[in-house]
Amino acid sequence: CTALDLGNVVLIGHSAGGCLVLWLAAQQLNVGLSLVVAVAPVCDLNEAYHLHVSDEGDAVERYMKCTPENEDGLAQYASASPAELISDIKAPLLLTIGTQDVDVPFQMVQDFYEDCLSHRGADIPLRLLNVNEADHYNILTSGHDAWNQVLAEIMDMHTRR
């Protein structure tokens, strides 16, 4: 049995999982994050709530178990939303989004990327991969060209560390 190298941890999450890995990267962890990969991440929970992100439009409210319509709800959203925690994310970061994604707005990920550029150290690796013709699901489908592009970017960033 091979031991885990907790000094070389890669987190990968898709959609709500992308939100979770971004949130986790902002926490004080006892592991060394070598790369955080957020694939089509819901990176701004308040914006996602107001845009009614998801097929049913209520995914963020169900996930948070509240709305940002009052002071307590706003505080909960602020503590959980990666958009509010950018300066605490110190790990190398790869953001990916498909140009045909209808579930997570392309602009939300683009805005998060730009905020990362402004609020994180210039020495912390950061990339945004816009995958042409990819939707919310094929960007993470094994063997699909979209996933192959994401995987190549992951490998490139991870080997450059």
mmCIF file with all atom_site columns, C-alpha atoms in Angstrom:
data_model
loop_
_atom_site.group_PDB
_atom_site.id
_atom_site.type_symbol
_atom_site.label_atom_id
_atom_site.label_alt_id
_atom_site.label_comp_id
_atom_site.label_asym_id
_atom_site.label_entity_id
_atom_site.label_seq_id
_atom_site.pdbx_PDB_ins_code
_atom_site.Cartn_x
_atom_site.Cartn_y
_atom_site.Cartn_z
_atom_site.occupancy
_atom_site.B_iso_or_equiv
_atom_site.pdbx_formal_charge
_atom_site.auth_seq_id
_atom_site.auth_comp_id
_atom_site.auth_asym_id
_atom_site.auth_atom_id
_atom_site.pdbx_PDB_model_num
ATOM 1   C CA . CYS A 1 1   ? 0.000   0.000  0.000   1.00 0.00 ? 1   CYS A CA 1
ATOM 2   C CA . THR A 1 2   ? 1.350   3.406  -0.968  1.00 0.00 ? 2   THR A CA 1
ATOM 3   C CA . ALA A 1 3   ? 1.027   6.242  1.534   1.00 0.00 ? 3   ALA A CA 1
ATOM 4   C CA . LEU A 1 4   ? -0.773  9.392  0.511   1.00 0.00 ? 4   LEU A CA 1
ATOM 5   C CA . ASP A 1 5   ? 1.448   12.416 -0.003  1.00 0.00 ? 5   ASP A CA 1
ATOM 6   C CA . LEU A 1 6   ? -0.484  15.034 1.981   1.00 0.00 ? 6   LEU A CA 1
ATOM 7   C CA . GLY A 1 7   ? 1.999   17.649 0.872   1.00 0.00 ? 7   GLY A CA 1
ATOM 8   C CA . ASN A 1 8   ? 0.874   17.246 -2.733  1.00 0.00 ? 8   ASN A CA 1
ATOM 9   C CA . VAL A 1 9   ? -2.937  17.303 -2.797  1.00 0.00 ? 9   VAL A CA 1
ATOM 10  C CA . VAL A 1 10  ? -4.982  18.187 -5.874  1.00 0.00 ? 10  VAL A CA 1
ATOM 11  C CA . LEU A 1 11  ? -8.641  19.117 -5.384  1.00 0.00 ? 11  LEU A CA 1
ATOM 12  C CA . ILE A 1 12  ? -11.018 18.809 -8.342  1.00 0.00 ? 12  ILE A CA 1
ATOM 13  C CA . GLY A 1 13  ? -14.693 19.711 -8.265  1.00 0.00 ? 13  GLY A CA 1
ATOM 14  C CA . HIS A 1 14  ? -17.440 20.237 -10.830 1.00 0.00 ? 14  HIS A CA 1
ATOM 15  C CA . SER A 1 15  ? -20.352 22.686 -10.566 1.00 0.00 ? 15  SER A CA 1
ATOM 16  C CA . ALA A 1 16  ? -21.417 22.715 -6.890  1.00 0.00 ? 16  ALA A CA 1
ATOM 17  C CA . GLY A 1 17  ? -18.331 20.583 -6.284  1.00 0.00 ? 17  GLY A CA 1
ATOM 18  C CA . GLY A 1 18  ? -16.310 23.363 -7.894  1.00 0.00 ? 18  GLY A CA 1
ATOM 19  C CA . CYS A 1 19  ? -17.792 25.729 -5.328  1.00 0.00 ? 19  CYS A CA 1
ATOM 20  C CA . LEU A 1 20  ? -16.818 23.297 -2.583  1.00 0.00 ? 20  LEU A CA 1
ATOM 21  C CA . VAL A 1 21  ? -13.182 22.893 -3.654  1.00 0.00 ? 21  VAL A CA 1
ATOM 22  C CA . LEU A 1 22  ? -12.811 26.674 -3.927  1.00 0.00 ? 22  LEU A CA 1
ATOM 23  C CA . TRP A 1 23  ? -14.318 27.085 -0.463  1.00 0.00 ? 23  TRP A CA 1
ATOM 24  C CA . LEU A 1 24  ? -12.095 24.319 0.916   1.00 0.00 ? 24  LEU A CA 1
ATOM 25  C CA . ALA A 1 25  ? -9.003  25.946 -0.599  1.00 0.00 ? 25  ALA A CA 1
ATOM 26  C CA . ALA A 1 26  ? -9.813  29.108 1.388   1.00 0.00 ? 26  ALA A CA 1
ATOM 27  C CA . GLN A 1 27  ? -9.784  27.194 4.693   1.00 0.00 ? 27  GLN A CA 1
ATOM 28  C CA . GLN A 1 28  ? -6.811  26.488 6.946   1.00 0.00 ? 28  GLN A CA 1
ATOM 29  C CA . LEU A 1 29  ? -5.890  22.924 6.023   1.00 0.00 ? 29  LEU A CA 1
ATOM 30  C CA . ASN A 1 30  ? -3.197  20.587 7.292   1.00 0.00 ? 30  ASN A CA 1
ATOM 31  C CA . VAL A 1 31  ? -2.316  19.472 3.771   1.00 0.00 ? 31  VAL A CA 1
ATOM 32  C CA . GLY A 1 32  ? -0.326  21.017 0.966   1.00 0.00 ? 32  GLY A CA 1
ATOM 33  C CA . LEU A 1 33  ? -2.590  21.975 -1.900  1.00 0.00 ? 33  LEU A CA 1
ATOM 34  C CA . SER A 1 34  ? -0.552  21.732 -5.081  1.00 0.00 ? 34  SER A CA 1
ATOM 35  C CA . LEU A 1 35  ? -3.525  22.545 -7.339  1.00 0.00 ? 35  LEU A CA 1
ATOM 36  C CA . VAL A 1 36  ? -7.219  23.372 -7.100  1.00 0.00 ? 36  VAL A CA 1
ATOM 37  C CA . VAL A 1 37  ? -9.290  22.668 -10.215 1.00 0.00 ? 37  VAL A CA 1
ATOM 38  C CA . ALA A 1 38  ? -12.785 24.152 -10.382 1.00 0.00 ? 38  ALA A CA 1
ATOM 39  C CA . VAL A 1 39  ? -14.687 22.855 -13.411 1.00 0.00 ? 39  VAL A CA 1
ATOM 40  C CA . ALA A 1 40  ? -17.769 24.943 -14.263 1.00 0.00 ? 40  ALA A CA 1
ATOM 41  C CA . PRO A 1 41  ? -17.826 26.195 -10.667 1.00 0.00 ? 41  PRO A CA 1
ATOM 42  C CA . VAL A 1 42  ? -20.657 28.054 -9.013  1.00 0.00 ? 42  VAL A CA 1
ATOM 43  C CA . CYS A 1 43  ? -18.200 30.597 -7.657  1.00 0.00 ? 43  CYS A CA 1
ATOM 44  C CA . ASP A 1 44  ? -20.587 33.339 -6.514  1.00 0.00 ? 44  ASP A CA 1
ATOM 45  C CA . LEU A 1 45  ? -23.468 31.937 -4.491  1.00 0.00 ? 45  LEU A CA 1
ATOM 46  C CA . ASN A 1 46  ? -25.302 35.244 -4.118  1.00 0.00 ? 46  ASN A CA 1
ATOM 47  C CA . GLU A 1 47  ? -25.217 35.886 -7.859  1.00 0.00 ? 47  GLU A CA 1
ATOM 48  C CA . ALA A 1 48  ? -26.133 32.263 -8.600  1.00 0.00 ? 48  ALA A CA 1
ATOM 49  C CA . TYR A 1 49  ? -29.136 32.529 -6.265  1.00 0.00 ? 49  TYR A CA 1
ATOM 50  C CA . HIS A 1 50  ? -30.389 35.661 -8.035  1.00 0.00 ? 50  HIS A CA 1
ATOM 51  C CA . LEU A 1 51  ? -29.804 34.113 -11.471 1.00 0.00 ? 51  LEU A CA 1
ATOM 52  C CA . HIS A 1 52  ? -31.710 30.962 -10.440 1.00 0.00 ? 52  HIS A CA 1
ATOM 53  C CA . VAL A 1 53  ? -28.807 28.753 -11.511 1.00 0.00 ? 53  VAL A CA 1
ATOM 54  C CA . SER A 1 54  ? -29.746 25.092 -12.138 1.00 0.00 ? 54  SER A CA 1
ATOM 55  C CA . ASP A 1 55  ? -32.408 23.282 -14.090 1.00 0.00 ? 55  ASP A CA 1
ATOM 56  C CA . GLU A 1 56  ? -35.045 23.953 -11.442 1.00 0.00 ? 56  GLU A CA 1
ATOM 57  C CA . GLY A 1 57  ? -33.682 27.384 -10.464 1.00 0.00 ? 57  GLY A CA 1
ATOM 58  C CA . ASP A 1 58  ? -33.498 26.640 -6.750  1.00 0.00 ? 58  ASP A CA 1
ATOM 59  C CA . ALA A 1 59  ? -30.259 24.683 -6.411  1.00 0.00 ? 59  ALA A CA 1
ATOM 60  C CA . VAL A 1 60  ? -28.417 27.382 -4.470  1.00 0.00 ? 60  VAL A CA 1
ATOM 61  C CA . GLU A 1 61  ? -31.259 27.896 -2.002  1.00 0.00 ? 61  GLU A CA 1
ATOM 62  C CA . ARG A 1 62  ? -31.514 24.127 -1.462  1.00 0.00 ? 62  ARG A CA 1
ATOM 63  C CA . TYR A 1 63  ? -27.731 23.855 -1.039  1.00 0.00 ? 63  TYR A CA 1
ATOM 64  C CA . MET A 1 64  ? -27.544 26.770 1.413   1.00 0.00 ? 64  MET A CA 1
ATOM 65  C CA . LYS A 1 65  ? -30.859 25.966 3.144   1.00 0.00 ? 65  LYS A CA 1
ATOM 66  C CA . CYS A 1 66  ? -31.605 29.705 3.210   1.00 0.00 ? 66  CYS A CA 1
ATOM 67  C CA . THR A 1 67  ? -31.798 32.734 0.935   1.00 0.00 ? 67  THR A CA 1
ATOM 68  C CA . PRO A 1 68  ? -29.632 35.856 0.934   1.00 0.00 ? 68  PRO A CA 1
ATOM 69  C CA . GLU A 1 69  ? -32.760 37.956 1.441   1.00 0.00 ? 69  GLU A CA 1
ATOM 70  C CA . ASN A 1 70  ? -32.017 38.864 5.060   1.00 0.00 ? 70  ASN A CA 1
ATOM 71  C CA . GLU A 1 71  ? -28.981 39.697 7.187   1.00 0.00 ? 71  GLU A CA 1
ATOM 72  C CA . ASP A 1 72  ? -28.475 36.159 8.506   1.00 0.00 ? 72  ASP A CA 1
ATOM 73  C CA . GLY A 1 73  ? -28.808 34.655 5.042   1.00 0.00 ? 73  GLY A CA 1
ATOM 74  C CA . LEU A 1 74  ? -26.388 37.191 3.567   1.00 0.00 ? 74  LEU A CA 1
ATOM 75  C CA . ALA A 1 75  ? -23.845 36.322 6.265   1.00 0.00 ? 75  ALA A CA 1
ATOM 76  C CA . GLN A 1 76  ? -24.194 32.609 5.524   1.00 0.00 ? 76  GLN A CA 1
ATOM 77  C CA . TYR A 1 77  ? -23.775 33.189 1.793   1.00 0.00 ? 77  TYR A CA 1
ATOM 78  C CA . ALA A 1 78  ? -20.707 35.378 2.402   1.00 0.00 ? 78  ALA A CA 1
ATOM 79  C CA . SER A 1 79  ? -19.058 32.695 4.530   1.00 0.00 ? 79  SER A CA 1
ATOM 80  C CA . ALA A 1 80  ? -19.712 29.978 1.918   1.00 0.00 ? 80  ALA A CA 1
ATOM 81  C CA . SER A 1 81  ? -19.226 31.814 -1.364  1.00 0.00 ? 81  SER A CA 1
ATOM 82  C CA . PRO A 1 82  ? -15.799 31.570 -3.012  1.00 0.00 ? 82  PRO A CA 1
ATOM 83  C CA . ALA A 1 83  ? -16.339 35.059 -4.448  1.00 0.00 ? 83  ALA A CA 1
ATOM 84  C CA . GLU A 1 84  ? -16.112 36.406 -0.898  1.00 0.00 ? 84  GLU A CA 1
ATOM 85  C CA . LEU A 1 85  ? -13.039 34.303 -0.017  1.00 0.00 ? 85  LEU A CA 1
ATOM 86  C CA . ILE A 1 86  ? -10.712 34.980 -2.950  1.00 0.00 ? 86  ILE A CA 1
ATOM 87  C CA . SER A 1 87  ? -7.881  36.496 -0.925  1.00 0.00 ? 87  SER A CA 1
ATOM 88  C CA . ASP A 1 88  ? -7.814  33.375 1.280   1.00 0.00 ? 88  ASP A CA 1
ATOM 89  C CA . ILE A 1 89  ? -7.255  30.999 -1.660  1.00 0.00 ? 89  ILE A CA 1
ATOM 90  C CA . LYS A 1 90  ? -3.476  30.628 -1.713  1.00 0.00 ? 90  LYS A CA 1
ATOM 91  C CA . ALA A 1 91  ? -3.148  27.461 -3.815  1.00 0.00 ? 91  ALA A CA 1
ATOM 92  C CA . PRO A 1 92  ? -2.526  27.356 -7.567  1.00 0.00 ? 92  PRO A CA 1
ATOM 93  C CA . LEU A 1 93  ? -5.898  27.556 -9.264  1.00 0.00 ? 93  LEU A CA 1
ATOM 94  C CA . LEU A 1 94  ? -7.310  26.322 -12.563 1.00 0.00 ? 94  LEU A CA 1
ATOM 95  C CA . LEU A 1 95  ? -10.792 27.507 -13.498 1.00 0.00 ? 95  LEU A CA 1
ATOM 96  C CA . THR A 1 96  ? -12.523 25.883 -16.466 1.00 0.00 ? 96  THR A CA 1
ATOM 97  C CA . ILE A 1 97  ? -15.822 26.621 -18.166 1.00 0.00 ? 97  ILE A CA 1
ATOM 98  C CA . GLY A 1 98  ? -17.407 25.472 -21.394 1.00 0.00 ? 98  GLY A CA 1
ATOM 99  C CA . THR A 1 99  ? -18.542 28.100 -23.864 1.00 0.00 ? 99  THR A CA 1
ATOM 100 C CA . GLN A 1 100 ? -21.847 26.212 -24.277 1.00 0.00 ? 100 GLN A CA 1
ATOM 101 C CA . ASP A 1 101 ? -22.544 25.778 -20.546 1.00 0.00 ? 101 ASP A CA 1
ATOM 102 C CA . VAL A 1 102 ? -26.172 26.745 -19.864 1.00 0.00 ? 102 VAL A CA 1
ATOM 103 C CA . ASP A 1 103 ? -26.080 25.778 -16.183 1.00 0.00 ? 103 ASP A CA 1
ATOM 104 C CA . VAL A 1 104 ? -23.243 27.953 -14.870 1.00 0.00 ? 104 VAL A CA 1
ATOM 105 C CA . PRO A 1 105 ? -22.926 31.360 -16.537 1.00 0.00 ? 105 PRO A CA 1
ATOM 106 C CA . PHE A 1 106 ? -19.644 31.828 -18.394 1.00 0.00 ? 106 PHE A CA 1
ATOM 107 C CA . GLN A 1 107 ? -19.491 35.421 -17.156 1.00 0.00 ? 107 GLN A CA 1
ATOM 108 C CA . MET A 1 108 ? -19.633 34.333 -13.496 1.00 0.00 ? 108 MET A CA 1
ATOM 109 C CA . VAL A 1 109 ? -16.459 32.280 -13.930 1.00 0.00 ? 109 VAL A CA 1
ATOM 110 C CA . GLN A 1 110 ? -14.810 35.035 -15.989 1.00 0.00 ? 110 GLN A CA 1
ATOM 111 C CA . ASP A 1 111 ? -15.603 37.610 -13.279 1.00 0.00 ? 111 ASP A CA 1
ATOM 112 C CA . PHE A 1 112 ? -14.255 35.309 -10.573 1.00 0.00 ? 112 PHE A CA 1
ATOM 113 C CA . TYR A 1 113 ? -11.049 34.857 -12.571 1.00 0.00 ? 113 TYR A CA 1
ATOM 114 C CA . GLU A 1 114 ? -10.630 38.617 -12.946 1.00 0.00 ? 114 GLU A CA 1
ATOM 115 C CA . ASP A 1 115 ? -11.269 39.121 -9.226  1.00 0.00 ? 115 ASP A CA 1
ATOM 116 C CA . CYS A 1 116 ? -8.609  36.480 -8.500  1.00 0.00 ? 116 CYS A CA 1
ATOM 117 C CA . LEU A 1 117 ? -6.165  38.393 -10.685 1.00 0.00 ? 117 LEU A CA 1
ATOM 118 C CA . SER A 1 118 ? -6.862  41.531 -8.646  1.00 0.00 ? 118 SER A CA 1
ATOM 119 C CA . HIS A 1 119 ? -6.961  40.054 -5.138  1.00 0.00 ? 119 HIS A CA 1
ATOM 120 C CA . ARG A 1 120 ? -4.433  37.202 -5.072  1.00 0.00 ? 120 ARG A CA 1
ATOM 121 C CA . GLY A 1 121 ? -0.665  37.400 -5.196  1.00 0.00 ? 121 GLY A CA 1
ATOM 122 C CA . ALA A 1 122 ? 0.781   37.583 -8.692  1.00 0.00 ? 122 ALA A CA 1
ATOM 123 C CA . ASP A 1 123 ? 3.131   34.743 -7.738  1.00 0.00 ? 123 ASP A CA 1
ATOM 124 C CA . ILE A 1 124 ? 0.239   32.285 -7.192  1.00 0.00 ? 124 ILE A CA 1
ATOM 125 C CA . PRO A 1 125 ? -0.469  30.384 -10.424 1.00 0.00 ? 125 PRO A CA 1
ATOM 126 C CA . LEU A 1 126 ? -3.897  31.079 -11.889 1.00 0.00 ? 126 LEU A CA 1
ATOM 127 C CA . ARG A 1 127 ? -5.387  30.001 -15.208 1.00 0.00 ? 127 ARG A CA 1
ATOM 128 C CA . LEU A 1 128 ? -8.752  30.205 -16.887 1.00 0.00 ? 128 LEU A CA 1
ATOM 129 C CA . LEU A 1 129 ? -9.503  27.605 -19.540 1.00 0.00 ? 129 LEU A CA 1
ATOM 130 C CA . ASN A 1 130 ? -12.473 28.397 -21.774 1.00 0.00 ? 130 ASN A CA 1
ATOM 131 C CA . VAL A 1 131 ? -13.334 25.186 -23.598 1.00 0.00 ? 131 VAL A CA 1
ATOM 132 C CA . ASN A 1 132 ? -14.984 25.850 -26.959 1.00 0.00 ? 132 ASN A CA 1
ATOM 133 C CA . GLU A 1 133 ? -18.147 23.887 -27.702 1.00 0.00 ? 133 GLU A CA 1
ATOM 134 C CA . ALA A 1 134 ? -18.151 22.302 -24.225 1.00 0.00 ? 134 ALA A CA 1
ATOM 135 C CA . ASP A 1 135 ? -21.310 22.194 -22.143 1.00 0.00 ? 135 ASP A CA 1
ATOM 136 C CA . HIS A 1 136 ? -21.820 21.651 -18.422 1.00 0.00 ? 136 HIS A CA 1
ATOM 137 C CA . TYR A 1 137 ? -21.401 17.886 -18.610 1.00 0.00 ? 137 TYR A CA 1
ATOM 138 C CA . ASN A 1 138 ? -19.095 16.948 -21.484 1.00 0.00 ? 138 ASN A CA 1
ATOM 139 C CA . ILE A 1 139 ? -16.370 19.144 -19.983 1.00 0.00 ? 139 ILE A CA 1
ATOM 140 C CA . LEU A 1 140 ? -16.042 16.397 -17.367 1.00 0.00 ? 140 LEU A CA 1
ATOM 141 C CA . THR A 1 141 ? -16.832 13.337 -19.487 1.00 0.00 ? 141 THR A CA 1
ATOM 142 C CA . SER A 1 142 ? -13.945 10.894 -19.715 1.00 0.00 ? 142 SER A CA 1
ATOM 143 C CA . GLY A 1 143 ? -12.692 10.537 -23.273 1.00 0.00 ? 143 GLY A CA 1
ATOM 144 C CA . HIS A 1 144 ? -14.502 13.642 -24.552 1.00 0.00 ? 144 HIS A CA 1
ATOM 145 C CA . ASP A 1 145 ? -12.322 16.251 -26.266 1.00 0.00 ? 145 ASP A CA 1
ATOM 146 C CA . ALA A 1 146 ? -13.458 18.873 -23.747 1.00 0.00 ? 146 ALA A CA 1
ATOM 147 C CA . TRP A 1 147 ? -12.291 16.758 -20.797 1.00 0.00 ? 147 TRP A CA 1
ATOM 148 C CA . ASN A 1 148 ? -9.051  15.941 -22.602 1.00 0.00 ? 148 ASN A CA 1
ATOM 149 C CA . GLN A 1 149 ? -8.341  19.689 -22.819 1.00 0.00 ? 149 GLN A CA 1
ATOM 150 C CA . VAL A 1 150 ? -9.051  20.116 -19.108 1.00 0.00 ? 150 VAL A CA 1
ATOM 151 C CA . LEU A 1 151 ? -6.909  17.108 -18.234 1.00 0.00 ? 151 LEU A CA 1
ATOM 152 C CA . ALA A 1 152 ? -4.000  18.410 -20.324 1.00 0.00 ? 152 ALA A CA 1
ATOM 153 C CA . GLU A 1 153 ? -4.196  21.743 -18.504 1.00 0.00 ? 153 GLU A CA 1
ATOM 154 C CA . ILE A 1 154 ? -4.286  19.982 -15.120 1.00 0.00 ? 154 ILE A CA 1
ATOM 155 C CA . MET A 1 155 ? -1.216  17.947 -16.012 1.00 0.00 ? 155 MET A CA 1
ATOM 156 C CA . ASP A 1 156 ? 0.631   21.005 -17.294 1.00 0.00 ? 156 ASP A CA 1
ATOM 157 C CA . MET A 1 157 ? -0.063  23.046 -14.163 1.00 0.00 ? 157 MET A CA 1
ATOM 158 C CA . HIS A 1 158 ? 0.704   20.174 -11.829 1.00 0.00 ? 158 HIS A CA 1
ATOM 159 C CA . THR A 1 159 ? 4.048   19.364 -13.456 1.00 0.00 ? 159 THR A CA 1
ATOM 160 C CA . ARG A 1 160 ? 5.127   23.042 -13.418 1.00 0.00 ? 160 ARG A CA 1
ATOM 161 C CA . ARG A 1 161 ? 4.824   23.413 -9.667  1.00 0.00 ? 161 ARG A CA 1
#
